[in-house]
Short mmCIF file of C-alpha atoms and ligand atoms in Angstrom, two decimals:
data_model
loop_
_atom_site.label_atom_id
_atom_site.label_comp_id
_atom_site.label_asym_id
_atom_site.label_seq_id
_atom_site.Cartn_x
_atom_site.Cartn_y
_atom_site.Cartn_z
CA MET P 424 12.15 31.31 9.67
CA GLN P 425 15.03 32.87 7.66
CA PHE P 426 15.77 30.23 4.98
CA GLU P 427 19.21 29.31 3.69
CA ASN P 428 20.13 27.33 0.62
CA THR P 429 22.42 24.85 2.40
CA ILE P 430 22.08 21.31 3.64
CA GLU P 431 23.34 22.46 7.04
CA PHE P 432 20.37 24.80 7.34
CA ALA P 433 17.95 22.02 6.32
CA ARG P 434 19.45 19.63 8.87
CA ALA P 435 19.28 22.25 11.60
CA ALA P 436 15.61 22.90 10.74
CA ASP P 437 14.94 19.16 11.03
CA ALA P 438 16.76 18.98 14.36
CA ALA P 439 14.62 21.84 15.69
CA ASP P 440 11.36 20.38 14.32
CA SER P 441 9.00 19.44 17.17
CA LEU P 442 7.30 16.85 14.90
CA LYS P 443 10.52 15.17 13.73
CA ASN P 444 9.92 11.91 15.60
CA PHE P 445 6.64 11.22 13.79
CA ARG P 446 8.61 10.10 10.71
CA GLN P 447 9.65 7.05 12.74
CA GLN P 448 6.03 5.97 12.96
CA PHE P 449 5.95 5.39 9.17
CA ILE P 450 7.52 2.83 6.86
CA ILE P 451 9.64 4.82 4.41
CA PRO P 452 9.92 2.95 1.07
CA VAL P 453 13.34 1.47 0.29
CA ILE P 454 14.11 0.44 -3.31
CA ASP P 455 17.35 -1.41 -4.12
CA GLY P 456 18.62 -0.61 -0.64
CA LYS P 457 18.01 3.13 -1.04
CA GLU P 458 15.55 5.01 1.16
CA GLN P 459 13.28 6.98 -1.15
CA VAL P 460 12.32 10.63 -0.81
CA TYR P 461 8.58 10.07 -0.84
CA PHE P 462 6.70 13.18 -1.95
CA LEU P 463 3.46 11.47 -2.95
CA GLY P 464 1.31 11.71 0.15
CA ASN P 465 -1.09 13.55 -2.18
CA SER P 466 -1.62 10.26 -4.01
CA LEU P 467 -1.12 7.48 -1.46
CA GLY P 468 0.08 8.32 2.05
CA LEU P 469 2.74 6.12 3.64
CA GLN P 470 1.96 3.12 5.81
CA PRO P 471 2.04 3.72 9.57
CA LYS P 472 4.04 1.04 11.38
CA ALA P 473 1.02 0.52 13.66
CA THR P 474 -1.28 -0.52 10.79
CA ALA P 475 -0.21 -4.16 10.59
CA ALA P 476 -0.84 -4.73 14.32
CA ALA P 477 -4.21 -2.97 14.09
CA LEU P 478 -5.27 -5.28 11.25
CA GLN P 479 -3.95 -8.30 13.13
CA GLU P 480 -6.02 -7.28 16.15
CA VAL P 481 -9.20 -7.47 14.05
CA LEU P 482 -8.17 -10.82 12.59
CA THR P 483 -7.50 -12.18 16.09
CA GLN P 484 -10.83 -10.90 17.34
CA TRP P 485 -12.53 -12.55 14.37
CA ALA P 486 -10.65 -15.81 14.98
CA THR P 487 -11.46 -15.75 18.68
CA TYR P 488 -15.09 -14.71 18.69
CA GLY P 489 -16.42 -15.14 15.14
CA VAL P 490 -19.46 -12.91 14.69
CA GLU P 491 -19.48 -12.18 18.43
CA GLY P 492 -16.52 -9.90 17.66
CA PHE P 493 -19.20 -7.27 17.01
CA PHE P 494 -19.91 -7.27 20.75
CA MET P 495 -16.82 -8.79 22.44
CA GLY P 496 -13.07 -8.31 22.54
CA ASN P 497 -10.92 -5.20 23.01
CA LYS P 498 -12.71 -3.09 20.43
CA PRO P 499 -16.17 -4.47 19.73
CA TRP P 500 -16.94 -3.79 16.07
CA MET P 501 -20.49 -2.59 16.73
CA ASP P 502 -19.28 0.78 18.00
CA TYR P 503 -15.98 0.96 16.10
CA HIS P 504 -17.29 3.90 14.06
CA ASP P 505 -17.44 6.07 17.18
CA SER P 506 -13.70 5.67 17.72
CA LEU P 507 -12.98 7.32 14.34
CA THR P 508 -15.18 10.41 14.36
CA PRO P 509 -13.55 12.49 17.16
CA ALA P 510 -10.19 12.58 15.34
CA LEU P 511 -11.82 13.21 11.96
CA ALA P 512 -13.93 15.99 13.47
CA LYS P 513 -10.72 17.86 14.32
CA ILE P 514 -9.24 17.22 10.88
CA VAL P 515 -12.23 18.54 8.91
CA GLY P 516 -13.60 21.00 11.48
CA ALA P 517 -16.92 19.31 12.15
CA LEU P 518 -18.97 17.97 15.04
CA PRO P 519 -18.34 14.23 15.48
CA HIS P 520 -21.97 13.36 14.74
CA GLU P 521 -21.70 15.22 11.41
CA ILE P 522 -19.29 12.56 10.13
CA SER P 523 -19.96 9.15 8.69
CA VAL P 524 -17.04 6.90 7.79
CA MET P 525 -18.25 4.78 4.91
CA ASN P 526 -17.73 3.55 1.35
CA GLN P 527 -15.33 5.39 -0.90
CA LEU P 528 -15.19 8.84 -2.34
CA THR P 529 -16.96 8.55 -5.70
CA VAL P 530 -19.68 6.35 -4.19
CA ASN P 531 -20.22 8.91 -1.45
CA LEU P 532 -20.39 11.79 -3.94
CA HIS P 533 -23.20 9.93 -5.73
CA LEU P 534 -24.99 9.34 -2.43
CA MET P 535 -24.68 13.01 -1.47
CA MET P 536 -26.03 14.03 -4.88
CA ILE P 537 -29.15 11.99 -4.17
CA SER P 538 -29.76 14.01 -1.01
CA PHE P 539 -28.43 17.44 -1.93
CA TYR P 540 -28.97 17.88 -5.64
CA ARG P 541 -32.66 18.58 -5.73
CA PRO P 542 -33.53 20.10 -9.09
CA MET P 543 -36.79 22.00 -8.92
CA GLY P 544 -38.21 23.62 -12.04
CA LYS P 545 -35.63 25.86 -13.60
CA ARG P 546 -33.50 25.74 -10.42
CA ASN P 547 -31.52 22.76 -11.66
CA LYS P 548 -27.99 24.03 -12.43
CA ILE P 549 -24.78 22.81 -10.82
CA ILE P 550 -21.62 24.93 -10.64
CA CYS P 551 -18.31 23.06 -10.53
CA GLU P 552 -14.66 23.68 -11.33
CA ALA P 553 -13.54 23.20 -14.93
CA LYS P 554 -11.29 20.15 -15.21
CA ALA P 555 -12.51 18.71 -11.93
CA PHE P 556 -11.01 15.29 -11.16
CA PRO P 557 -12.30 12.86 -13.85
CA SER P 558 -14.24 10.70 -11.39
CA ASP P 559 -16.21 13.79 -10.35
CA GLN P 560 -16.88 14.63 -13.98
CA TYR P 561 -18.19 11.11 -14.64
CA MET P 562 -20.24 11.30 -11.46
CA PHE P 563 -21.85 14.57 -12.62
CA GLU P 564 -22.45 13.25 -16.13
CA THR P 565 -24.12 10.00 -15.15
CA HIS P 566 -26.05 11.48 -12.26
CA ILE P 567 -27.45 14.28 -14.39
CA LYS P 568 -28.42 11.79 -17.12
CA HIS P 569 -30.17 9.72 -14.46
CA TYR P 570 -32.54 12.67 -14.02
CA GLY P 571 -33.11 12.75 -17.77
CA PHE P 572 -31.17 16.01 -18.18
CA SER P 573 -28.25 16.73 -20.42
CA PRO P 574 -24.91 17.61 -18.71
CA GLU P 575 -24.37 20.51 -21.15
CA ASP P 576 -27.61 22.14 -19.94
CA ILE P 577 -26.99 21.57 -16.25
CA LEU P 578 -23.27 21.88 -15.52
CA ILE P 579 -21.66 25.30 -15.35
CA GLU P 580 -17.89 24.97 -15.23
CA VAL P 581 -15.79 27.89 -14.01
CA ALA P 582 -12.32 27.96 -15.55
CA PRO P 583 -9.15 30.02 -15.13
CA ARG P 584 -9.03 33.19 -17.24
CA ALA P 585 -7.12 33.03 -20.53
CA GLY P 586 -3.39 32.93 -19.79
CA GLU P 587 -3.95 32.04 -16.13
CA HIS P 588 -3.62 28.64 -14.45
CA THR P 589 -5.77 28.96 -11.37
CA ILE P 590 -9.37 30.01 -10.85
CA ARG P 591 -10.05 33.40 -9.28
CA THR P 592 -12.40 33.38 -6.31
CA GLU P 593 -14.11 36.48 -7.72
CA ASP P 594 -14.94 34.51 -10.90
CA ILE P 595 -16.47 31.66 -8.89
CA LEU P 596 -18.56 34.10 -6.87
CA ALA P 597 -19.58 35.97 -10.02
CA ALA P 598 -20.75 32.73 -11.67
CA ILE P 599 -22.85 31.94 -8.60
CA GLU P 600 -24.37 35.43 -8.69
CA ILE P 601 -25.12 35.26 -12.43
CA HIS P 602 -26.92 31.93 -12.02
CA LYS P 603 -28.63 32.73 -8.75
CA ASP P 604 -32.12 32.18 -10.13
CA ASP P 605 -31.46 28.73 -11.56
CA LEU P 606 -28.75 27.33 -9.31
CA ALA P 607 -29.41 24.17 -7.27
CA LEU P 608 -25.92 23.21 -6.12
CA VAL P 609 -22.28 24.29 -6.03
CA LEU P 610 -20.08 21.19 -5.79
CA TRP P 611 -16.45 22.17 -5.79
CA GLY P 612 -13.03 20.74 -4.90
CA GLY P 613 -11.32 21.85 -1.70
CA LEU P 614 -7.93 21.70 -3.40
CA ASN P 615 -7.42 21.14 -7.12
CA TYR P 616 -5.57 17.90 -7.79
CA TYR P 617 -3.66 19.30 -10.79
CA THR P 618 -2.63 22.82 -9.76
CA GLY P 619 -2.63 22.40 -5.98
CA GLN P 620 -4.86 25.49 -5.62
CA VAL P 621 -6.84 25.70 -2.37
CA PHE P 622 -10.28 27.26 -2.76
CA ASP P 623 -12.05 29.68 -0.46
CA MET P 624 -14.70 27.27 0.79
CA ALA P 625 -16.19 29.74 3.26
CA ALA P 626 -16.78 32.34 0.53
CA ILE P 627 -18.13 29.79 -1.94
CA THR P 628 -20.54 28.39 0.65
CA HIS P 629 -21.71 31.85 1.66
CA ALA P 630 -22.35 32.83 -1.96
CA ALA P 631 -24.14 29.56 -2.76
CA HIS P 632 -26.46 30.01 0.22
CA ALA P 633 -27.12 33.65 -0.69
CA ALA P 634 -28.16 32.38 -4.14
CA GLY P 635 -30.59 29.90 -2.58
CA ALA P 636 -28.40 26.90 -3.47
CA LEU P 637 -26.48 24.30 -1.46
CA ALA P 638 -22.68 23.95 -1.23
CA GLY P 639 -20.70 20.72 -1.09
CA PHE P 640 -17.00 19.90 -1.46
CA ASP P 641 -14.78 17.08 -2.66
CA LEU P 642 -11.98 17.10 -0.09
CA ALA P 643 -9.84 14.30 -1.56
CA HIS P 644 -6.76 16.53 -1.53
CA ALA P 645 -7.78 18.66 1.42
CA ALA P 646 -8.55 16.25 4.29
CA GLY P 647 -5.48 15.82 6.51
CA ASN P 648 -3.71 18.51 4.48
CA ILE P 649 -5.16 22.02 4.84
CA GLU P 650 -7.15 23.73 7.58
CA LEU P 651 -10.84 22.92 7.34
CA GLN P 652 -13.73 24.37 9.35
CA LEU P 653 -16.67 22.77 7.58
CA HIS P 654 -19.19 23.35 10.35
CA GLN P 655 -18.13 26.93 11.01
CA TRP P 656 -18.17 27.70 7.27
CA ASN P 657 -21.72 26.32 7.22
CA VAL P 658 -20.86 23.85 4.43
CA ASP P 659 -23.80 21.59 3.64
CA PHE P 660 -21.88 18.40 2.87
CA ALA P 661 -18.43 17.14 1.93
CA CYS P 662 -16.74 13.86 1.01
CA TRP P 663 -13.13 12.73 1.14
CA CYS P 664 -10.90 9.73 0.71
CA SER P 665 -8.51 8.51 3.39
CA TYR P 666 -5.70 7.01 1.33
CA LYS P 667 -3.93 10.30 0.56
CA TYR P 668 -2.95 12.60 3.44
CA LEU P 669 -4.85 10.40 5.91
CA ASN P 670 -2.47 7.45 5.38
CA SER P 671 -5.14 4.79 5.78
CA GLY P 672 -4.08 2.51 2.92
CA PRO P 673 -4.89 1.87 -0.74
CA GLY P 674 -8.67 1.93 -1.23
CA ALA P 675 -9.15 3.07 2.37
CA VAL P 676 -12.64 3.74 3.70
CA GLY P 677 -13.98 7.20 2.79
CA GLY P 678 -15.63 9.88 4.89
CA VAL P 679 -18.65 12.13 4.64
CA TYR P 680 -19.61 15.30 6.48
CA ILE P 681 -23.26 16.33 6.58
CA HIS P 682 -24.22 19.47 8.48
CA GLU P 683 -26.37 18.63 11.48
CA ARG P 684 -29.25 20.79 10.21
CA PHE P 685 -30.06 18.00 7.73
CA HIS P 686 -29.99 15.10 10.15
CA ASN P 687 -33.69 15.23 10.99
CA ASP P 688 -34.90 16.57 7.65
CA ILE P 689 -37.33 13.91 6.49
CA SER P 690 -37.92 15.72 3.19
CA LEU P 691 -34.43 14.73 1.99
CA GLN P 692 -34.14 11.86 -0.43
CA ARG P 693 -31.51 9.28 0.31
CA TYR P 694 -30.50 5.80 -0.64
CA ALA P 695 -30.88 3.77 2.50
CA GLY P 696 -29.53 0.55 3.93
CA TRP P 697 -29.84 -1.25 7.22
CA TRP P 698 -26.62 0.17 8.67
CA GLY P 699 -28.15 3.65 8.57
CA TYR P 700 -31.23 2.43 10.45
CA ASP P 701 -32.00 3.58 13.97
CA LYS P 702 -29.61 1.61 16.18
CA ALA P 703 -32.11 0.92 18.96
CA THR P 704 -34.52 -0.92 16.67
CA ARG P 705 -32.34 -2.08 13.75
CA PHE P 706 -32.40 -5.72 14.74
CA LYS P 707 -36.17 -5.87 14.90
CA MET P 708 -35.78 -6.11 11.10
CA GLU P 709 -39.01 -4.26 10.41
CA LYS P 710 -40.34 -2.53 7.33
CA GLY P 711 -40.05 1.23 6.91
CA PHE P 712 -36.70 3.03 7.01
CA ILE P 713 -36.02 4.99 10.20
CA PRO P 714 -32.63 6.73 9.88
CA ILE P 715 -30.12 7.25 12.67
CA ASN P 716 -30.45 10.97 13.39
CA THR P 717 -26.80 11.75 12.68
CA ALA P 718 -24.62 11.56 9.56
CA GLU P 719 -24.43 7.82 10.26
CA GLY P 720 -28.00 7.69 8.96
CA TRP P 721 -26.46 7.79 5.46
CA GLN P 722 -24.58 4.50 6.03
CA LEU P 723 -25.82 1.65 3.90
CA SER P 724 -23.84 -1.50 4.53
CA THR P 725 -22.00 -3.33 7.27
CA PRO P 726 -18.70 -1.47 7.51
CA SER P 727 -15.36 -3.12 6.80
CA ILE P 728 -13.73 -3.37 10.22
CA LEU P 729 -10.37 -4.13 8.60
CA LEU P 730 -10.53 -0.79 6.79
CA TYR P 731 -11.71 0.93 9.96
CA ALA P 732 -8.74 -0.52 11.87
CA ALA P 733 -6.23 0.76 9.30
CA HIS P 734 -7.96 4.15 9.43
CA LYS P 735 -7.85 4.23 13.24
CA ALA P 736 -4.12 3.43 13.32
CA ALA P 737 -3.49 6.40 11.02
CA LEU P 738 -5.85 8.79 12.79
CA ASP P 739 -4.19 8.07 16.15
CA ILE P 740 -1.02 9.66 14.75
CA PHE P 741 -2.93 12.83 13.84
CA GLU P 742 -4.29 12.93 17.38
CA GLN P 743 -0.77 12.72 18.82
CA ALA P 744 0.66 15.33 16.44
CA SER P 745 -2.31 17.79 16.58
CA MET P 746 -3.63 19.69 13.59
CA PRO P 747 -2.25 23.14 14.55
CA ALA P 748 1.30 21.73 14.78
CA LEU P 749 0.89 19.90 11.47
CA HIS P 750 -0.42 23.03 9.73
CA SER P 751 2.48 25.05 11.03
CA LYS P 752 5.10 22.56 9.77
CA ARG P 753 3.28 22.08 6.47
CA LEU P 754 3.51 25.78 5.83
CA GLN P 755 7.20 25.94 6.73
CA LEU P 756 8.10 22.96 4.53
CA SER P 757 6.09 24.33 1.64
CA ASN P 758 7.55 27.83 2.06
CA TYR P 759 11.05 26.36 2.13
CA ALA P 760 10.40 24.41 -1.09
CA TRP P 761 8.92 27.54 -2.64
CA TRP P 762 11.87 29.70 -1.60
CA LEU P 763 14.43 27.16 -2.88
CA LEU P 764 12.62 26.94 -6.22
CA GLN P 765 12.85 30.73 -6.52
CA GLN P 766 16.64 30.53 -6.01
CA LEU P 767 17.16 28.24 -9.01
CA PRO P 768 19.20 29.98 -11.72
CA ILE P 769 17.46 28.07 -14.51
CA LYS P 770 13.68 27.94 -14.34
CA ASN P 771 12.42 25.74 -17.13
CA PHE P 772 9.10 25.61 -15.36
CA THR P 773 6.19 27.65 -14.08
CA ILE P 774 4.86 26.98 -10.60
CA LEU P 775 1.13 26.40 -11.07
CA THR P 776 0.31 26.42 -7.38
CA PRO P 777 -0.53 29.89 -6.05
CA ASP P 778 2.19 31.77 -4.19
CA ASN P 779 -0.31 32.98 -1.58
CA THR P 780 -0.04 30.57 1.36
CA ALA P 781 -3.81 30.63 1.96
CA GLU P 782 -4.24 29.05 -1.48
CA ARG P 783 -1.62 26.34 -1.09
CA GLY P 784 -1.44 23.04 0.81
CA CYS P 785 1.37 20.46 0.77
CA GLN P 786 1.35 20.01 -2.99
CA ILE P 787 3.36 22.11 -5.43
CA SER P 788 2.78 21.61 -9.16
CA LEU P 789 5.49 22.45 -11.67
CA LEU P 790 4.46 23.06 -15.25
CA MET P 791 7.56 21.95 -17.19
CA HIS P 792 8.42 24.02 -20.26
CA ARG P 793 10.53 21.32 -21.93
CA ASN P 794 11.89 17.83 -21.27
CA GLY P 795 9.50 17.54 -18.35
CA LYS P 796 9.00 13.81 -18.67
CA ALA P 797 12.76 13.22 -18.84
CA VAL P 798 13.27 15.32 -15.69
CA TYR P 799 10.53 13.39 -13.93
CA ASP P 800 12.01 10.03 -15.00
CA ALA P 801 15.45 11.07 -13.75
CA LEU P 802 13.99 12.19 -10.41
CA MET P 803 12.27 8.83 -9.98
CA GLN P 804 15.43 7.00 -11.01
CA ASP P 805 17.31 8.80 -8.28
CA GLY P 806 14.74 7.96 -5.58
CA PHE P 807 12.65 11.16 -5.57
CA ILE P 808 9.11 9.82 -5.73
CA THR P 809 6.92 12.49 -7.34
CA ASP P 810 4.31 12.13 -10.05
CA TRP P 811 3.76 13.08 -13.64
CA ARG P 812 0.43 14.41 -14.82
CA GLU P 813 -0.10 14.67 -18.56
CA PRO P 814 0.66 16.70 -20.49
CA ASP P 815 3.48 18.43 -18.63
CA VAL P 816 3.17 18.65 -14.84
CA ILE P 817 5.34 17.28 -12.04
CA ARG P 818 3.55 17.27 -8.68
CA PHE P 819 5.32 16.86 -5.38
CA ALA P 820 3.99 17.17 -1.85
CA PRO P 821 6.19 17.43 1.25
CA VAL P 822 4.03 16.11 4.07
CA PRO P 823 4.59 17.31 7.66
CA LEU P 824 4.14 13.89 9.31
CA TYR P 825 7.02 12.17 7.54
CA ASN P 826 8.95 14.48 5.21
CA THR P 827 11.96 16.57 6.21
CA TYR P 828 13.59 19.87 5.31
CA GLU P 829 16.64 17.90 4.18
CA GLU P 830 14.50 15.97 1.68
CA VAL P 831 13.11 19.23 0.33
CA PHE P 832 16.63 20.65 0.01
CA CYS P 833 17.95 17.53 -1.78
CA PHE P 834 14.95 17.47 -4.12
CA VAL P 835 15.39 21.05 -5.30
CA ASN P 836 19.14 20.47 -5.55
CA LYS P 837 18.55 17.47 -7.79
CA LEU P 838 16.07 19.45 -9.87
CA GLU P 839 18.72 22.13 -10.37
CA GLN P 840 21.24 19.54 -11.58
CA LEU P 841 18.72 18.07 -14.01
CA LEU P 842 17.56 21.43 -15.34
CA SER P 843 21.10 22.60 -16.00
CA ALA P 844 22.21 19.29 -17.56
C1 PLP M 1131 -10.24 15.10 -6.30
C2 PLP M 1131 -10.58 13.64 -6.40
N1 PLP M 1131 -11.85 13.27 -6.47
C3 PLP M 1131 -12.21 11.97 -6.58
C4 PLP M 1131 -11.26 10.97 -6.60
C5 PLP M 1131 -11.71 9.55 -6.75
O1 PLP M 1131 -11.62 8.89 -5.53
P1 PLP M 1131 -12.07 7.36 -5.35
O2 PLP M 1131 -11.29 6.54 -6.32
O3 PLP M 1131 -11.69 7.05 -3.94
O4 PLP M 1131 -13.53 7.30 -5.58
C6 PLP M 1131 -9.92 11.32 -6.50
C7 PLP M 1131 -8.87 10.28 -6.51
O5 PLP M 1131 -7.70 10.52 -6.46
C8 PLP M 1131 -9.55 12.69 -6.41
O6 PLP M 1131 -8.29 13.08 -6.34
#
């Protein structure tokens, strides 16, 4: 697409967009009568119009059948999980039985650590990204202490080189190679929440395995955003949340991928609960944990069907749109934003997100050189919903399901006005 810096071009691109009608399936926030330009799908995705009816359907089923709703009604709750995994399998590139929809992200990271962080002798180190999302850092810290180790001895953080903002793949691979004799696990982000950098998960997994370690990923900012092929990349496990790009609501139910090679591995430790118990014999209520021989075997508790219903309403939209079409529009929107930013005469900012499209998803992070907070406040005031990350970063994420080229044009235009004011 040959970009132009005009609103006419942006409107023509929207008119030609094969996904343009999907925006109508979402509730676009309106504040003081003004429709907002919502660029925060990287934080909380917008509400699908179908969500309310999906929740109501569960409430009606509950009202009508009480506990029998598990077995009766339009969508019996007992098998509701199975209606979520086919769509998620396409989104994360997995086999449906490699996915369990359960809990929330930090809880699931802890659960995966129980199974996949198996320190043995001196092979007890974990490699992670420096400045990982704080919840991940707290997870590492407390989990490592639980084993009686000290985080300083166990965690190896790979950081950007001096003067650089993003982490070079070669430096990640070099760290894995250096620690190959004492490495237990590489647990990395799919896409860094601050810089927007996408990591080479295939290369990281390959290197971790070559070093005799396991590889897992936190896909909070990756699921529903970038292309993922977890099974093909041979990733051992991954966890994500569903409230960002997956539009499943605040505190939505999380997801876990566990490669099928682990499903029957009885040597793995896990924290178990009755919902992970073999379905055929669960209600015999007997002693001795027998796991379901899929990723569902990591479930602990009775799932929240209300959260499942909100998730299903959102996933249905992904099914209609298809991942290849979404990836193609994501790239175009992001490239347009990138190109417009390059045209600005005054650049009081550095773009933290890599230029290379393989290392970029929806999100673009602007490191503001001065008056960043004032620029952010003025954007918000004018209905451009972005976010501010201390000390000096504005993040914005045009999302292919509901954002438009015109919104991207107007945003960069507004930024130009503010930067030159
Ligand atoms: C990269 C990353 N990891 C972990 C979390 C924590 O997720 P949760 O609050 O669902 O546990 C977040 C939340 O935004 C995140 O962005």
